[in-house]
């Protein structure tokens, strides 16, 4: 037993540590947790709005009138759980930018802009609400990681417009992000154009069919869930923080599927 423990400490500990300390996985966790308070509020609204007690529903309808039939699904849900993808972009970009040592606010702005570049517009020129819900979560996560990484790369390469010291700091920060934005956003435009030439049509469809659905099918299956639970306990048995290792790469997938179930 001591030999096995020593071997695991020597072989498994470095791998587990690298996974748990990976800045990209950590940024995904931080970004998804950023949206958690708002999602909890939305979930509470759904519980109250769809409370399965006819007496309660009848009483609230008679007390509040027509607003009771719309306050939850027409007002609160679109403003809370309906924004999970957009909130995740903000949280992930902010977290990764801080880890890379660059201005987080500019990274967030560029990431949000990059996401909208990838979205297919409807005939009337607007964007489908589903793009901001769980359907677009994987696209949002990948966009935030990629856009922030490109932005950080340009900043570290010093591809910035430097202003004199007399210029106010908020103005200087805006100009510092100008060249990084001019480099990052056209890349996403090219990605959108290339994907539009494929049978998938849109980036969201491509990611859902090629990445999101296969991963969700594997990790949310009985075997996948049991394996993740076993691995978590197995690692803990040898003194390694199993939750940090397993959750770092399973949470984003489980989070997306939970959000889809909530939307249903």
Backbone as a ProteinNet text record, in pm:
[ID]
protein_1_A
[PRIMARY]
XXXXXXXXXXXXXXXXXXXXXXXXXXXXXXXXXXXXXXXXXXXXXXXXXXXXXXXXXXXXXXXXXXXXXXXXXXXXXXXXXXXXXXXXXXXXXXXXXXXXXXXXXXXXXXXXXXXXXXXXXXXXXXXXXXXXXXXXXXXXXXXXXXXXXXXXXXXXXXXXXXXXXXXXXXXXXXXXXXXXXXXXXXXXXXXXXXXXXXXXXXXXXXXXXXXXXXXXXXXXXXXXXXXXXXXXXXXXXXXXXXXXXXXXXXXXXXXXXXXXXXXX
[TERTIARY]
82.5	0	85.6	192.6	281.9	349.5	380.6	444	349.3	220.6	121.7	101.4	94.3	76	193.9	313.7	433.6	435.2	395.9	393.7	291.1	174.3	70.8	113.2	177.2	226.6	329.2	408.2	514.8	463.1	370	322.8	195.5	101.6	-29.2	-35.5	35.7	31.5	73.4	184.8	221.8	116.5	55.2	-48.2	-170.2	-212.7	-329.5	-304.6	-183.1	-150.3	-154	-99.1	-100.7	-242.2	-327.3	-466.6	-538.9	-525.4	-596.3	-543.9	-416.8	-358.4	-357.5	-413.2	-418.9	-501.9	-444.6	-511.8	-636.9	-641.2	-758.7	-875.5	-848.4	-952.8	-997.6	-902.2	-935.8	-1020.6	-988.9	-1068.2	-1209.9	-1225.6	-1359.5	-1439	-1375.7	-1444.2	-1483.1	-1389.2	-1415.8	-1526.9	-1521.7	-1620.8	-1760.6	-1771.2	-1901.8	-1955.9	-1868.9	-1912.5	-1956.4	-1902.6	-1941.3	-2090.9	-2145.6	-2287.7	-2377.9	-2319.8	-2399	-2501.7	-2468.2	-2570.6	-2692.7	-2669.6	-2781.1	-2863.6	-2797.1	-2869.1	-2951.9	-2900.6	-2975.8	-3102.4	-3089.8	-3208.1	-3310.7	-3263.6	-3354.4	-3419.9	-3343.7	-3398.8	-3506.1	-3483.5	-3583.2	-3711.4	-3694.8	-3812.3	-3892.5	-3821.3	-3889.7	-3966.1	-3906.4	-3973.3	-4101.2	-4090.5	-4208.1	-4312	-4266	-4359.1	-4431.9	-4366.9	-4427.5	-4455	-4477.3	-4501.4	-4622.8	-4605	-4710.7	-4824	-4886.2	-4998.8	-5107.7	-5213.8	-5317.8	-5375.5	-5391.3	-5446.6	-5356.8	-5224.1	-5127.5	-5131.7	-5135.4	-5138.6	-5265.6	-5378.3	-5505.5	-5505.9	-5452.4	-5448.7	-5360.7	-5241.6	-5151.8	-5208.8	-5277.6	-5338.6	-5449.2	-5530.1	-5637.8	-5584	-5468.2	-5409.4	-5333.5	-5256.9	-5168.5	-5219.2	-5315.2	-5370.5	-5280.7	-5280.3	-5207.6	-5056.4	-5003.2	-4858.3	-4806	-4890.2	-4845.3	-4813.3	-4878.9	-4854	-4731.3	-4671.2	-4557.9	-4432.3	-4444.8	-4330.2	-4210.7	-4235.8	-4127.1	-4063.2	-4136.3	-4078.7	-4057.1	-4134.4	-4119.9	-4026.4	-4005.1	-3925.2	-3799.4	-3816.5	-3703.7	-3612.9	-3669.3	-3587.3	-3498.1	-3550.2	-3460.1	-3347.9	-3371	-3271.1	-3176.9	-3197.8	-3112.4	-3054.1	-3127.9	-3079.2	-3066.9	-3142.5	-3135.5	-3010.6	-2928.1	-2803.7	-2680.2	-2694.2	-2584.3	-2461.6	-2479.7	-2365.2	-2292.9	-2370.1	-2308.9	-2237.1	-2298.4	-2235.1	-2107.4	-2108.5	-1990.3	-1874.5	-1903.5	-1797.9	-1731.2	-1811.7	-1758.1	-1671.2	-1721.5	-1647.2	-1519.9	-1526	-1408.1	-1301.4	-1341.6	-1244.7	-1179.5	-1257.8	-1203.9	-1102.9	-1137.3	-1048.8	-919.5	-930.6	-811	-721.2	-779.9	-700	-618.8	-678.8	-606.5	-492.8	-517.6	-412.6	-298.6	-331	-228.8	-163.1	-212.3	-152.5	-182.8	-303.4	-341.1	-469.1	-506.3	-625	-750.7	-823.3	-939.3	-1057.9	-1079.8	-1197.3	-1189.4	-1072.2	-1054.9	-1072.9	-1023.5	-1039.7	-1186.5	-1262.6	-1405.9	-1475.2	-1444.8	-1507.8	-1475.8	-1350.7	-1310	-1374.5	-1383.7	-1443.7	-1592.4	-1662.1	-1805	-1825.3	-1743.4	-1752.5	-1723.4	-1622.7	-1588.1	-1702.8	-1771.6	-1884.5	-1996.9	-2024.8	-2131	-2091.6	-1963.3	-1918.8	-1951.2	-1939.1	-1962.7	-2110.5	-2197.6	-2340	-2404.6	-2490.4	-2566.8	-2688.6	-2709.1	-2822.9	-2948.3	-3063	-3190.5	-3225.1	-3332.6	-3368.8	-3397.1	-3450.3	-3479.6	-3357.3	-3243.8	-3120.4	-3083.5	-3173.5	-3143.3	-3075.6	-3053.5	-2990	-3090.3	-3085.8	-3175.8	-3144.1	-3248.8	-3231.3	-3155.2	-3170.8	-3104.8	-2952.8	-2899	-2754.1	-2699.2	-2782.5	-2737.8	-2775	-2850	-2888.4	-2786.8	-2826.1	-2733.5	-2685.6	-2765.2	-2726.1	-2594.2	-2568.9	-2447.5	-2334.3	-2348.5	-2250.8	-2113.4	-2106.1	-1976.6	-1909.4	-1986.5	-1931.7	-1879.8	-1955.6	-1914.5	-1784.6	-1772.4	-1652	-1529	-1542.6	-1428.8	-1391.6	-1492.1	-1466.4	-1391.2	-1435.6	-1370.5	-1225.1	-1199.7	-1062.3	-974.7	-1025.3	-945.4	-922.2	-1028.3	-1015.7	-923.2	-936.8	-852.2	-707.2	-685.7	-549.1	-481.9	-555.6	-498.9	-471.4	-565.8	-546.9	-424.4	-410.7	-296.4	-165.4	-166.8	-47	-1.6	-94.8	-58.4	-8.8	-68.8	-24.2	117.5	144.2	276.8	382.6	338.8	429.5	447.7	378.4	387.9	334.3	231.9	166.4	58.7	99	6.1	45.7	-50.5	-25.2	2.3	122.6	160.3	134.9	65.9	32.1	126	141.9	225.9	171	258	217.5	112.2	105.1	7.3	-135.3	-150	-283.8	-348.5	-476.2	-544.6	-538	-533.8	-513.9	-626.4	-751.9	-861.8	-854.2	-798.8	-780	-665.8	-557.6	-442.4	-480	-563	-603.8	-685.2	-766.2	-846.7	-758.3	-656.2	-565.6	-475.6	-444.3	-364.3	-435.7	-567.7	-645.9	-680.3	-644.2	-685.5	-623.3	-491.5	-425.2	-461.7	-462.3	-507.3	-647.8	-737.6	-872.8	-871.9	-788.2	-779.6	-718	-640.8	-583.7	-681.4	-747.7	-832	-961.9	-1033.7	-1168	-1169.6	-1077.9	-1078	-1055	-983.9	-963.9	-1097.6	-1184.1	-1315.5	-1404.5	-1385.6	-1459.6	-1419.8	-1291.6	-1243	-1299	-1301.3	-1356.5	-1502.6	-1577.7	-1720.2	-1738	-1660.2	-1672.5	-1637.2	-1529.7	-1488.1	-1592.8	-1648.1	-1749	-1877.1	-1909	-2030.2	-2022.3	-1902.4	-1884.3	-1898.8	-1913.3	-1927.9	-2076	-2109	-2249.4	-2306.9	-2220.8	-2270.2	-2335.2	-2288.2	-2350.6	-2304.8	-2314.8	-2277.1	-2177.6	-2103.6	-2005.1	-2074.4	-2189.7	-2263.4	-2304.3	-2357.7	-2395.7	-2274.7	-2162.5	-2041.2	-1995.5	-1990.3	-1942.5	-2039.4	-2169.9	-2269.1	-2257.9	-2248.4	-2249.8	-2115.3	-2005.8	-1873.5	-1816.4	-1845.7	-1781.7	-1880.8	-1981	-2068	-2149.2	-2217.5	-2302.9	-2223.5	-2111.7	-2035.1	-1982.3	-1929.3	-1877.7	-1989.7	-2103.4	-2216	-2267.7	-2274.5	-2322.3	-2231	-2100.8	-2005.6	-2007	-1997	-1978.4	-2106.8	-2222.3	-2348.7	-2410.9	-2344.5	-2393	-2368.1	-2430.3	-2411.4	-2265.5	-2202.5	-2062.4	-1972.5	-1996.6	-1914.2	-1927.9	-2051	-2074.2	-2012.4	-2028.8	-1969.1	-1816.8	-1759.7	-1614.2	-1563	-1631.3	-1589.5	-1600.7	-1708.2	-1725.8	-1619.3	-1590.7	-1487	-1349.8	-1320	-1190.1	-1174.5	-1282.8	-1279.5	-1246.5	-1317.1	-1293.8	-1158.3	-1119.9	-992.9	-875.5	-880	-772.2	-769.5	-889.7	-897.1	-835.4	-851.9	-803.3	-652.9	-583.5	-437.7	-391.2	-484	-447.6	-439.8	-491.7	-492.3	-631.2	-639.3	-769	-845.3	-926.3	-995.6	-1092.4	-1163.7	-1262.5	-1197.3	-1082.8	-1013.9	-970.2	-929.4	-882.1	-998.7	-1097.2	-1208.8	-1299	-1334.7	-1427.7	-1370.6	-1238.9	-1178.4	-1210.8	-1224	-1258	-1399.2	-1464.9	-1601.4	-1705.7	-1676.9	-1775.8	-1828.6	-1741.2	-1795.3	-1895.8	-1871.5	-1962.6	-2090.8	-2078.3	-2198.1	-2277.7	-2208	-2275.3	-2362.4	-2309.3	-2385.2	-2508.5	-2494.6	-2609.7	-2713.3	-2668.3	-2764.4	-2842.6	-2773.3	-2841.4	-2942.3	-2909.4	-3003.8	-3126.4	-3105.6	-3220.2	-3308.2	-3245.1	-3321.5	-3404.1	-3346	-3418.9	-3541.1	-3529.1	-3641.7	-3754.2
-121	0	125.5	123	237.8	259.3	148.9	160	223.6	182.8	240.7	388.7	422.1	563	647.3	594.8	667.6	685.4	579.8	587.5	690.7	691.8	788.1	930.6	947.2	1080.4	1129.7	1038.7	1076.7	1098.6	1012.6	1017.3	1100	1083	1144.8	1287.1	1312	1445.3	1555.9	1543.2	1651	1675.2	1565.5	1581.4	1650.9	1608.1	1668.8	1815.7	1845.7	1984.9	2072.2	2021.4	2098.2	2122.9	2022.9	2039.4	2141.8	2128.7	2219.7	2362.6	2379.5	2512.9	2569	2494.2	2542.8	2670.6	2775.7	2905.5	2909.1	2830.1	2829.6	2758.2	2642.9	2572.6	2652.8	2716.7	2799.6	2919.5	2979.3	3092.2	3049	2928.4	2876.7	2861.3	2806.6	2791.1	2926.7	3021.2	3153.9	3223.5	3210	3277.8	3222.1	3090.1	3029.8	3063.4	3069.5	3107.6	3253.3	3336.5	3477.4	3492.6	3403.7	3412.8	3342.2	3268.8	3187	3265.5	3379.6	3450.6	3489.5	3536.1	3576.9	3455.8	3343.5	3221.9	3168.3	3181.6	3135.4	3218.8	3349.8	3436.4	3395.5	3370.6	3327.3	3194.1	3101.7	2971.1	2983.8	3071.1	3093.6	3150.9	3241.9	3299.8	3191.8	3096.9	2988.3	2900.9	2872.3	2790	2858.5	2988.7	3062.6	3075.8	3112.2	3133.9	3009.2	2891.4	2764.8	2673.8	2733.5	2653.6	2564	2431	2335.7	2322.6	2435.5	2434.4	2524.8	2468.2	2549.7	2658.5	2629.2	2729.7	2851.9	2827	2937.8	3017.5	2948.3	3015.4	3098.5	3042.8	3115.8	3239.1	3224.5	3337.2	3449.9	3415.4	3517.8	3584.1	3505.3	3562.1	3660.5	3626.3	3716.6	3840.3	3824.3	3937.2	4032.3	3976	4057.9	4075.6	3997.1	4010.8	3952.2	4015.5	3961.5	3958.6	4046	4050.9	3920	3846.8	3720.2	3617.7	3627.5	3532.7	3563	3681.1	3720.4	3760.5	3786.6	3841.3	3746.2	3617.3	3519.1	3492.4	3428.1	3381.7	3493.1	3600.4	3708.8	3819.8	3829.6	3941	3891	3810.6	3774	3668.8	3565.6	3459.2	3510.5	3589.5	3641.7	3729.5	3793.7	3883.7	3813.8	3685	3611.4	3487	3377.1	3255	3269.4	3361.1	3383.2	3454.5	3497.5	3568.6	3489.2	3359.2	3279.5	3286	3283.7	3286.2	3420.9	3528.3	3661.1	3685.4	3644	3659.4	3576.2	3459.2	3374	3436.1	3500	3569.3	3673.5	3751.5	3857.7	3799.7	3696.5	3637.6	3568.4	3492.2	3418.8	3514.8	3612.2	3708.6	3787.8	3828.4	3903.9	3820	3694.3	3607	3577.5	3540.8	3506.2	3627.6	3744	3865.3	3895.2	3877.8	3900.1	3800.5	3676.2	3575.2	3604.6	3667.1	3701.8	3836.6	3906.1	4033.7	4147.3	4148.1	4255.1	4319.9	4431.4	4505.9	4422	4385.2	4296.1	4360.3	4489.8	4554.6	4555.3	4583.1	4580.6	4439.8	4341.1	4201.3	4162.5	4207.7	4178.4	4241.8	4369.4	4437.9	4371.8	4334.9	4270.2	4132.9	4059.1	3925.7	3932.3	4026.9	4041.8	4079.3	4171	4210.4	4092.5	4012.6	3895.2	3795.4	3780.4	3687.8	3731.7	3860	3911.1	3900.2	3907.6	3888.6	3747.1	3650.2	3511.7	3478.2	3557.6	3525.7	3555.8	3465.1	3487.1	3573.3	3675.6	3763.9	3705.9	3742.9	3703.2	3794.3	3764.7	3840.8	3986.8	4013.6	4152.4	4225.4	4156.6	4221.7	4201.1	4141.2	4118.5	3984.8	3953.5	3827	3740.4	3611.8	3518.8	3513.5	3511.5	3506.4	3381.5	3273.1	3147	3158.9	3258.3	3277.7	3316	3374.1	3419.2	3319.8	3216.8	3114.5	3000.5	2886.6	2773.2	2722.4	2742.5	2695.2	2755.2	2879	2945.5	2942.2	2861.8	2866.2	2817.7	2707.9	2658.5	2758	2814.7	2916.8	3035.3	3074.6	3187.7	3157.7	3037.5	3002	3000.9	2938.9	2931.9	3070.4	3151.5	3287.2	3369.4	3362.5	3440	3397.3	3266.1	3217.6	3260.7	3245.1	3276.8	3426.5	3505.5	3650.7	3710	3665.5	3718.1	3674.2	3553.7	3505.8	3588.2	3616.6	3698.6	3839.5	3894.3	4028.3	4031.6	3931.8	3926.9	3914.6	3834.4	3816.9	3950.2	4026	4154.6	4255.1	4250.5	4341	4305.3	4177.8	4134.5	4157.1	4159.8	4192.9	4344	4417.5	4564.4	4625.7	4563	4619.2	4716.6	4826	4923.3	5064.2	5151.9	5294.1	5358.6	5403.5	5460.6	5611.1	5654.9	5795.6	5862.5	5993.5	6065.3	6050.4	6070.6	6056.5	6158.6	6269.1	6372.3	6333	6233	6188.5	6112.1	6139.8	6067	5915.9	5841.8	5697.3	5626.4	5673.7	5605.8	5624.8	5738.9	5761.8	5674.4	5666.1	5585	5438.8	5388.3	5248.3	5219.6	5316.1	5297.6	5285.6	5368.8	5362.8	5239.4	5193.9	5072	4951	4951.8	4838	4850.8	4961.5	4984.9	4882.7	4869.4	4774.7	4630.4	4590.1	4453.8	4424	4521.1	4500.1	4488.6	4570.3	4566.3	4436	4370.3	4239.8	4127.4	4135.2	4024.9	4012	4121.2	4113.3	4064.4	4107.1	4051	3900.1	3846.6	3701	3630.2	3684.5	3623.6	3644.4	3754.1	3773.5	3667.6	3639.1	3535.5	3398.2	3370.4	3243.3	3230.3	3337.8	3334.2	3308.5	3376.3	3360.2	3218.1	3164.3	3028.4	2924.9	2939.5	2843.7	2855.5	2977.3	2996.1	2922.3	2888.6	2815.5	2665.5	2620.3	2478	2443.2	2314.5	2276	2319.1	2351.6	2392.8	2530.9	2617.6	2748.4	2853.3	2823.9	2919.9	2856.8	2941	2892.6	2818.6	2870.8	2805.8	2664.6	2647.5	2513.2	2421.5	2474.9	2395.6	2346	2434.9	2397.3	2301.4	2325.5	2237.4	2095.7	2082.4	1950.2	1878.6	1953.1	1890.5	1872.9	1965.2	1964.2	1944.9	2032.3	2033.4	1905.6	1863.1	1744.3	1616.2	1591.8	1470	1468.7	1582	1586.7	1568.4	1632.6	1621	1477.4	1412.5	1274.5	1179.9	1207.5	1121.5	1147.3	1273.5	1307.2	1303	1313.3	1307.1	1168	1073.5	936.1	874	760.5	692.5	655	602.1	561	681.8	787.8	907.6	970.4	977.2	1035	948.6	817.4	726.7	734.6	745.4	754.1	882.1	994.5	1121.2	1115.2	1055.7	1042.9	951.2	840.1	748.6	815.8	887.8	953.9	1057.9	1130.6	1230.9	1165.5	1058	989.2	919.8	863	791.6	885.6	1002.8	1099.9	1151	1175.5	1221.6	1117.9	989.9	882.7	892.5	947.9	957	1099	1178.2	1309	1419.6	1394	1496.2	1557.1	1686.5	1755.7	1714.2	1609	1552.4	1647.6	1725.9	1817.7	1921.9	1971.5	2072.7	2014.9	1889.3	1826.3	1792.4	1720	1673	1788.3	1874.4	1983.2	2081.7	2093	2192.5	2166.8	2039	2012.7	1956.5	1912.2	1861.2	1969.1	2066.2	2168.3	2244.2	2290.9	2362.7	2280.5	2151.2	2066.3	2044	2009.3	1987.2	2115.9	2227.4	2355.6	2384.2	2357.3	2381.5	2292.9	2165.4	2075.2	2110.1	2154.8	2198.7	2319.1	2411.7	2530.8	2493.5	2394.3	2349	2285.4	2206.2	2146.6	2253	2355.3	2464.4	2536.7	2554.2	2622.8	2542.5	2408.8	2324.3	2334.1
0	0	0	81.5	86.1	-49	-115.2	-247.3	-347.4	-342.9	-433.3	-405.2	-277.1	-240.5	-286.7	-266.9	-310.3	-461.2	-532.3	-679.2	-726.7	-663	-701.8	-669.7	-552.4	-516.6	-617.5	-666.8	-760.1	-901	-943.6	-1081.8	-1098.5	-1005.8	-1022.7	-969.2	-861.1	-800.3	-896.2	-969.6	-1063.3	-1170.4	-1220.6	-1322.6	-1264	-1146.4	-1082.2	-1050.8	-1007	-974.9	-1099.6	-1209.7	-1334.2	-1383.2	-1370.6	-1414.7	-1328.5	-1197.4	-1107	-1114.9	-1153.6	-1162.2	-1304.3	-1400.1	-1537.4	-1543.7	-1597.5	-1593.8	-1679.4	-1784.9	-1871.6	-1803.6	-1744	-1670.1	-1548.8	-1482.9	-1367.3	-1409.4	-1524.1	-1573.8	-1607.2	-1661.6	-1690.2	-1561.1	-1459.7	-1331.4	-1273.4	-1273.2	-1217.7	-1296	-1427.5	-1510.2	-1491.1	-1478.5	-1457.2	-1318.2	-1219.8	-1085.6	-1079.7	-1169.6	-1175.1	-1200.1	-1282.5	-1317.1	-1216.6	-1122.4	-1031.6	-950.3	-888.1	-809.1	-892	-1014.3	-1099.2	-1140.8	-1168.9	-1206.3	-1089.9	-969.4	-852.3	-835	-854	-845.8	-950.9	-1073.8	-1179.7	-1147.5	-1088.2	-1053.3	-944.8	-848.3	-743.1	-803.6	-900.1	-966.8	-1038.9	-1101.9	-1172.6	-1073.5	-958.7	-857.5	-809.2	-784.6	-737.1	-848.2	-967.9	-1077.8	-1121.6	-1111.2	-1151.9	-1032.7	-917.6	-797.1	-819.4	-805.4	-844.4	-743.3	-713.5	-620	-678	-733.5	-798.4	-708.9	-580.1	-488.5	-483.5	-478.9	-475.5	-605.8	-719.3	-848.4	-864.3	-824.8	-835.7	-746	-625	-531.9	-584.9	-640.7	-692.8	-818.7	-900.9	-1021.4	-985.6	-887.2	-845.3	-775.8	-709.5	-636.8	-728.7	-822.3	-906.1	-1049.4	-1089.2	-1223.6	-1330.4	-1448.6	-1564	-1544.2	-1459.3	-1440.7	-1382.5	-1308.8	-1251.5	-1359.5	-1472.3	-1579.1	-1661.8	-1643.3	-1727.4	-1652	-1521.9	-1449.7	-1449.2	-1446.1	-1435	-1570.8	-1662	-1787.7	-1888.9	-1880	-1977.2	-1930	-1798.6	-1746.2	-1674.9	-1571	-1487.2	-1551.6	-1611.3	-1669.5	-1781.9	-1878.1	-1982.2	-1927.5	-1812.6	-1755.3	-1658.5	-1632.2	-1538.2	-1606.3	-1602.8	-1666.6	-1816.9	-1875.2	-2018.9	-2064.3	-1970.5	-2004.1	-1963.1	-1944.4	-1891.7	-1982.2	-2112.8	-2204.2	-2198.1	-2198.6	-2195.5	-2063.2	-1954	-1823.1	-1813.6	-1874	-1870.3	-1947	-2058.4	-2133.4	-2045.8	-1977.5	-1892.3	-1781.7	-1715	-1604.6	-1648.2	-1758.1	-1806	-1856.3	-1936.6	-1989.5	-1877.4	-1779.4	-1666.6	-1588.2	-1561.4	-1484.1	-1559.1	-1687.6	-1764.2	-1784.2	-1804.7	-1821.9	-1695.8	-1580.2	-1454.8	-1439.1	-1478.1	-1468.2	-1565.3	-1678.2	-1777.3	-1748.5	-1647.3	-1609.6	-1705.3	-1764.7	-1856.1	-1806.1	-1869.1	-1829.4	-1853.2	-1747	-1764.7	-1834.7	-1811.7	-1870.5	-2022.3	-2075.9	-2221.3	-2276.2	-2202.9	-2245.6	-2250.4	-2153.2	-2151.2	-2271.3	-2296.9	-2409.4	-2542.5	-2562.8	-2688.4	-2700.9	-2592	-2595.4	-2628.1	-2569	-2598.4	-2744.5	-2794.1	-2934.7	-3026.7	-2992.1	-3072.2	-3075.3	-2963.1	-2957.9	-3051	-3051.5	-3138.6	-3286.2	-3313.7	-3451.8	-3499.3	-3411.3	-3447.9	-3461	-3399.5	-3398.6	-3533.1	-3575.6	-3698.7	-3666.8	-3746.7	-3725.8	-3790	-3733.3	-3790.2	-3908.1	-3974.9	-4093.5	-4063.3	-3942.3	-3906	-3850.8	-3846.5	-3803.7	-3658.8	-3581	-3440.2	-3417.9	-3291.4	-3253.4	-3178.7	-3204.9	-3137.5	-2987.9	-2906.6	-2762	-2720.3	-2794.8	-2760.3	-2760.1	-2832.1	-2833.8	-2697.8	-2613.4	-2481.8	-2372.7	-2408.8	-2313.7	-2316	-2262.6	-2251.2	-2386	-2490.2	-2622.5	-2668.6	-2631.2	-2675.7	-2575.5	-2468.4	-2359.8	-2402.8	-2475.7	-2520.5	-2614.3	-2705.2	-2795	-2715.5	-2613.8	-2530.3	-2456.3	-2400.5	-2325.5	-2416	-2532.9	-2625.5	-2675.8	-2704.5	-2753.4	-2649.8	-2524.9	-2418.9	-2400.7	-2401.5	-2386	-2503	-2624.4	-2742.8	-2756.7	-2742.2	-2758.1	-2652.1	-2528.9	-2421.3	-2440.2	-2490.1	-2514.4	-2624.1	-2730.8	-2838.9	-2789.1	-2714.8	-2657.2	-2565.6	-2481	-2389.3	-2466.7	-2572.9	-2654.6	-2714.9	-2768.6	-2830.4	-2726.1	-2607.6	-2500.8	-2456.8	-2438.3	-2395.2	-2502.8	-2628.8	-2738.5	-2754	-2668.9	-2667.6	-2796.7	-2853.9	-2972.1	-2926.5	-2870.7	-2813.9	-2857.3	-2849.6	-2873	-2737.5	-2718.2	-2589.5	-2589.9	-2487.9	-2473.7	-2373.2	-2383.1	-2285	-2143.6	-2046.9	-1906.8	-1866.2	-1940.3	-1905.9	-1943.7	-2027.2	-2068.5	-1953.4	-1923.7	-1815.4	-1837.4	-1727.9	-1735.5	-1810.3	-1793.7	-1861	-2011.9	-2056.2	-2199.8	-2251.7	-2174.6	-2215.6	-2227.1	-2134.1	-2139.7	-2266.3	-2306.6	-2427.4	-2550.2	-2558.9	-2673.6	-2667.5	-2547.4	-2534.6	-2594	-2587.4	-2636.5	-2784.5	-2847	-2985.8	-3081.6	-3080.6	-3171.1	-3136.6	-3008.7	-2976.1	-3027.8	-3017.1	-3069.2	-3221	-3286.3	-3432.5	-3481.9	-3396.5	-3432.6	-3402.1	-3286.9	-3239.6	-3318.5	-3334.6	-3392.7	-3537.6	-3624.8	-3760.7	-3765.1	-3666.7	-3661.5	-3646.2	-3563.1	-3543.8	-3665.7	-3735.2	-3859.9	-3962.5	-3970.7	-4063.1	-4023.5	-3891.8	-3844	-3884.8	-3867.8	-3904.1	-4053.5	-4135.4	-4280.5	-4322.3	-4264.9	-4301.2	-4260.7	-4140.1	-4094.3	-4176.5	-4222.1	-4302.2	-4435.4	-4478.8	-4604.3	-4586.7	-4463.7	-4434.4	-4419	-4415.6	-4395	-4260.3	-4163.3	-4032.1	-4036.6	-4122.1	-4138.8	-4040.5	-3911.5	-3808	-3711.9	-3642.4	-3545.1	-3430.9	-3387.2	-3278.4	-3316.9	-3436.9	-3482.6	-3490.8	-3537.1	-3548.6	-3412.4	-3313.7	-3180.8	-3112.7	-3129	-3066.4	-3121.7	-3253.2	-3315.6	-3305.2	-3310.9	-3312.3	-3171.8	-3081.3	-2949.6	-2835.8	-2828.4	-2711.8	-2696.3	-2802	-2791.2	-2763.3	-2834.4	-2801.9	-2659.4	-2612.2	-2475.4	-2373.8	-2399.6	-2307.3	-2302.8	-2418.1	-2422.5	-2344.4	-2350.4	-2280.5	-2130.3	-2092.8	-1951.1	-1871.1	-1937	-1863.1	-1867.1	-1931.9	-1931.7	-1794.8	-1771.2	-1642.5	-1621.4	-1725.5	-1713.6	-1690.2	-1765.7	-1750.6	-1613.1	-1562	-1429.9	-1320.4	-1333.2	-1234.2	-1235.5	-1355.4	-1365.5	-1299.8	-1325.8	-1265.2	-1113.6	-1063.6	-917.9	-858.2	-927.4	-878.7	-877.5	-987.3	-995	-885.5	-857.8	-751.5	-618	-582.3	-454.5	-452.3	-565.2	-572.6	-547.8	-607	-588.9	-445.1	-388.4	-249.6	-154.1	-185.4	-98.8	-77.2	-176.9	-167.1	-132	-78.1	-26.8	-130.1	-250.6	-355.1	-362	-380	-383.6	-509.3	-496.2	-611.6	-677.1	-597.5	-654.3	-743.6	-703.9	-784.8	-919.3	-918.5	-1042	-1133.8	-1081	-1163.5	-1205.4	-1109.9	-1141.2	-1241.3	-1247.3	-1335.1	-1482.2	-1520.1	-1659.9	-1677.4	-1569.4	-1580.8	-1557.4	-1472.8	-1439.3	-1561.3	-1653.4	-1770	-1850.5	-1864.6	-1941	-1862.4	-1735.7	-1653.7	-1638	-1628.9	-1613.5	-1735.3	-1853.5	-1976.7	-1984.6	-1947.4	-1952.3	-1846.5	-1729.6	-1627.2	-1675.5	-1740.4	-1793.1	-1901.3	-1982.7	-2084.4	-2019.5	-1916.6	-1845.4	-1782.4	-1728.3	-1666.8	-1773.1	-1892.3	-1998.9	-2043.2	-2037.4	-2075.4	-1972.1
[MASK]
++++++++++++++++++++++++++++++++++++++++++++++++++++++++++++++++++++++++++++++++++++++++++++++++++++++++++++++++++++++++++++++++++++++++++++++++++++++++++++++++++++++++++++++++++++++++++++++++++++++++++++++++++++++++++++++++++++++++++++++++++++++++++++++++++++++++

